[in-house]
Amino acid sequence: REAGRKHFEAAAQLRDVIYDLRTTGRSNQRKFIRDLPRAIDAGAEMAELKSVLGLDRLPGVIEGFDISHISGTHAVGSMVRFVGAMPEKSAYRHFRIKSVETIDDYASMLEIVGRRYRRLKDEGRGLPDVVMVDGGRGQLNVALAALAEVGVSIPVFGLAKEQEQLHTPGRPAPIGLPDTSPALHLVQRIRDEAHRFANAYHRNWRKKK
């Protein structure tokens, strides 16, 4: 049925899960049965996001960035990584802002996005399929500038809080998705997790200070 609706990526994931169910022992079968709805949801989320953003391939690896400055002091940044629409917490990273003395979300985002992908490039490590920044057109533009400065090409979009709309390069109007959209649910989870991780680091840093 998923393939009939042209959700080919979701259908492929469902096919793989069914294959695993048929080839593993009974104990593992029970585990896969419990995970089956989540696998189907993840496939639908990534497939819709691929379509919405016009990506060439399924966004299996997504990295999201956020800036935190509680009460307008001591800005810090965070990066979270989702693989297969699920958080990979061992790959999370936090950033203490080094180049910005005042509270400037744009300059801070420019710094942390640049630092992340300059390091991946220098170390010859793989890049994510897509990057998400917390914010609208301004944050998107500085993320694009950071990637251009580093010399890497990765699809990027921003998620603006006010209307929960997606901002993409080359499209002046933001993309609005319905509340029931699987893609919206995915990007909201990534944004919320990046925000949580940034705030947690900020609180711990203030306690140490």
Coordinates of C-alpha atoms in Angstrom, one line a residue:
R1 CA 0.0 0.0 0.0
E2 CA 2.9 2.4 0.7
A3 CA 4.3 1.7 -2.7
G4 CA 0.9 2.3 -4.2
R5 CA 0.9 5.8 -2.7
K6 CA 4.4 6.4 -4.2
H7 CA 6.0 6.3 -0.7
F8 CA 8.7 4.1 -2.1
E9 CA 11.3 4.8 0.6
A10 CA 8.8 4.0 3.4
A11 CA 7.8 0.8 1.5
A12 CA 11.4 -0.2 1.3
Q13 CA 11.9 0.3 5.0
L14 CA 8.8 -1.7 5.7
R15 CA 10.0 -4.5 3.4
D16 CA 13.3 -4.7 5.3
V17 CA 11.6 -4.9 8.6
I18 CA 9.3 -7.7 7.4
Y19 CA 12.3 -9.5 6.1
D20 CA 14.0 -9.3 9.5
L21 CA 10.8 -10.6 11.1
R22 CA 10.9 -13.7 8.9
T23 CA 14.6 -14.4 9.4
T24 CA 15.2 -13.9 13.1
G25 CA 14.3 -15.9 16.1
R26 CA 11.0 -15.5 18.0
S27 CA 12.5 -13.3 20.7
N28 CA 13.8 -10.9 18.1
Q29 CA 10.5 -11.1 16.2
R30 CA 8.7 -9.7 19.3
K31 CA 11.2 -6.8 19.4
F32 CA 10.6 -6.0 15.7
I33 CA 6.9 -6.2 16.1
R34 CA 7.1 -3.6 18.9
D35 CA 9.4 -1.4 16.7
L36 CA 7.3 -1.9 13.5
P37 CA 5.1 1.2 13.9
R38 CA 8.1 3.4 14.6
A39 CA 10.0 2.1 11.6
I40 CA 7.0 2.8 9.4
D41 CA 6.6 6.3 10.8
A42 CA 10.3 7.0 10.3
G43 CA 10.1 6.0 6.7
A44 CA 7.1 8.2 6.1
E45 CA 8.8 11.1 7.8
M46 CA 12.0 10.9 5.8
A47 CA 10.2 10.3 2.5
E48 CA 8.0 13.3 3.0
L49 CA 11.0 15.5 4.0
K50 CA 12.9 14.4 0.9
S51 CA 9.9 15.5 -1.2
V52 CA 9.3 18.8 0.5
L53 CA 13.0 19.8 0.3
G54 CA 13.5 18.4 -3.2
L55 CA 16.4 16.3 -2.1
D56 CA 18.2 13.8 -4.4
R57 CA 18.1 11.1 -1.8
L58 CA 16.4 10.1 1.4
P59 CA 17.7 12.2 4.4
G60 CA 18.9 9.3 6.5
V61 CA 21.4 11.6 8.4
I62 CA 20.2 15.0 9.6
E63 CA 22.2 17.4 11.8
G64 CA 20.4 20.2 13.6
F65 CA 21.9 23.4 15.2
D66 CA 20.7 25.7 17.9
I67 CA 22.0 28.7 19.9
S68 CA 21.2 29.3 23.5
H69 CA 21.8 32.4 25.7
I70 CA 19.5 32.2 28.7
S71 CA 18.7 35.7 30.0
G72 CA 20.9 37.1 27.2
T73 CA 24.2 36.0 28.6
H74 CA 27.0 33.6 27.5
A75 CA 25.9 32.2 24.2
V76 CA 26.5 28.5 23.5
G77 CA 25.6 26.3 20.6
S78 CA 24.5 22.7 20.1
M79 CA 24.4 20.2 17.3
V80 CA 22.3 17.0 17.4
R81 CA 22.4 14.2 14.9
F82 CA 19.5 12.0 13.8
V83 CA 20.0 8.8 11.9
G84 CA 17.0 7.1 10.4
A85 CA 14.8 9.7 12.1
M86 CA 16.1 8.7 15.5
P87 CA 18.6 10.6 17.8
E88 CA 22.2 9.4 17.8
K89 CA 23.1 10.9 21.1
S90 CA 26.8 9.7 21.1
A91 CA 27.3 12.1 18.1
Y92 CA 25.8 15.2 19.8
R93 CA 28.2 18.2 20.1
H94 CA 28.1 21.4 22.1
F95 CA 30.0 24.6 21.3
R96 CA 31.3 27.4 23.4
I97 CA 31.1 30.5 21.2
K98 CA 34.7 31.9 20.7
S99 CA 34.5 34.6 18.1
V100 CA 31.5 36.6 19.3
E101 CA 31.7 38.8 22.3
T102 CA 28.1 40.1 22.3
I103 CA 24.9 38.2 22.0
D104 CA 24.5 37.7 18.2
D105 CA 22.6 34.7 17.1
Y106 CA 23.6 35.1 13.4
A107 CA 27.3 35.4 14.1
S108 CA 27.2 32.5 16.6
M109 CA 25.4 30.3 14.1
L110 CA 28.0 31.2 11.5
E111 CA 30.7 30.1 13.8
I112 CA 29.4 26.8 15.0
V113 CA 28.2 25.6 11.6
G114 CA 31.6 26.5 10.1
R115 CA 33.5 24.8 12.9
R116 CA 31.5 21.6 12.6
Y117 CA 32.0 21.1 8.9
R118 CA 35.5 22.4 8.7
R119 CA 36.4 19.7 11.2
L120 CA 34.6 17.0 9.2
K121 CA 36.3 18.1 6.0
D122 CA 39.7 18.3 7.6
E123 CA 39.3 14.8 9.1
G124 CA 37.8 13.3 5.8
R125 CA 34.7 12.2 7.6
G126 CA 31.3 11.8 5.9
L127 CA 28.8 14.7 5.8
P128 CA 25.1 14.5 6.7
D129 CA 22.4 14.3 4.1
V130 CA 20.9 17.6 5.2
V131 CA 21.4 20.3 7.8
M132 CA 18.7 22.1 9.8
V133 CA 19.2 25.4 11.7
D134 CA 16.8 26.7 14.4
G135 CA 15.5 29.9 12.8
G136 CA 14.2 31.5 9.7
R137 CA 15.8 33.2 6.6
G138 CA 18.6 34.9 8.5
Q139 CA 19.9 31.8 10.2
L140 CA 19.6 29.9 6.9
N141 CA 21.6 32.5 5.1
V142 CA 24.5 32.5 7.7
A143 CA 24.5 28.6 7.6
L144 CA 24.9 28.8 3.8
A145 CA 27.7 31.3 4.2
A146 CA 29.5 29.1 6.7
L147 CA 29.3 26.1 4.4
A148 CA 30.5 28.2 1.4
E149 CA 33.4 29.4 3.4
V150 CA 34.4 25.9 4.4
G151 CA 34.0 24.7 0.8
V152 CA 31.4 21.9 1.3
S153 CA 28.0 21.5 -0.2
I154 CA 25.1 20.2 2.0
P155 CA 21.4 20.9 1.6
V156 CA 20.3 23.3 4.4
F157 CA 17.0 24.5 5.7
G158 CA 15.7 26.6 8.6
L159 CA 12.7 25.9 10.9
A160 CA 11.2 29.2 12.1
K161 CA 9.5 29.0 15.5
E162 CA 6.6 31.5 15.0
Q163 CA 4.7 29.7 12.3
E164 CA 6.7 26.4 12.3
Q165 CA 7.6 27.0 8.7
L166 CA 10.5 25.7 6.7
H167 CA 12.9 28.2 5.0
T168 CA 14.9 26.8 2.0
P169 CA 17.5 28.4 -0.4
G170 CA 16.2 29.7 -3.6
R171 CA 12.6 29.9 -2.5
P172 CA 11.5 33.3 -1.1
A173 CA 8.3 32.1 0.6
P174 CA 8.6 29.7 3.5
I175 CA 7.0 26.2 3.3
G176 CA 4.0 25.6 5.6
L177 CA 3.1 22.1 6.5
P178 CA -0.1 20.8 8.1
D179 CA 0.0 19.8 11.8
T180 CA -0.5 16.2 10.7
S181 CA 2.6 16.2 8.4
P182 CA 5.2 13.4 9.2
A183 CA 8.0 15.7 8.0
L184 CA 6.9 18.5 10.3
H185 CA 6.9 16.1 13.2
L186 CA 10.4 15.0 12.4
V187 CA 11.9 18.5 12.1
Q188 CA 10.2 19.6 15.3
R189 CA 11.7 16.7 17.2
I190 CA 15.2 17.6 15.9
R191 CA 14.7 21.3 16.7
D192 CA 13.4 20.6 20.2
E193 CA 16.2 18.2 20.9
A194 CA 18.8 20.7 19.7
H195 CA 17.2 23.3 22.0
R196 CA 17.1 21.0 24.9
F197 CA 20.8 20.0 24.5
A198 CA 21.9 23.6 24.1
N199 CA 20.0 24.7 27.3
A200 CA 21.3 21.8 29.3
Y201 CA 24.9 22.7 28.3
H202 CA 24.3 26.3 29.1
R203 CA 22.9 25.5 32.6
N204 CA 25.9 23.2 33.4
W205 CA 28.3 25.9 32.2
R206 CA 26.7 28.5 34.4
K207 CA 26.9 26.3 37.4
K208 CA 30.6 25.7 36.8
K209 CA 31.2 29.4 36.4

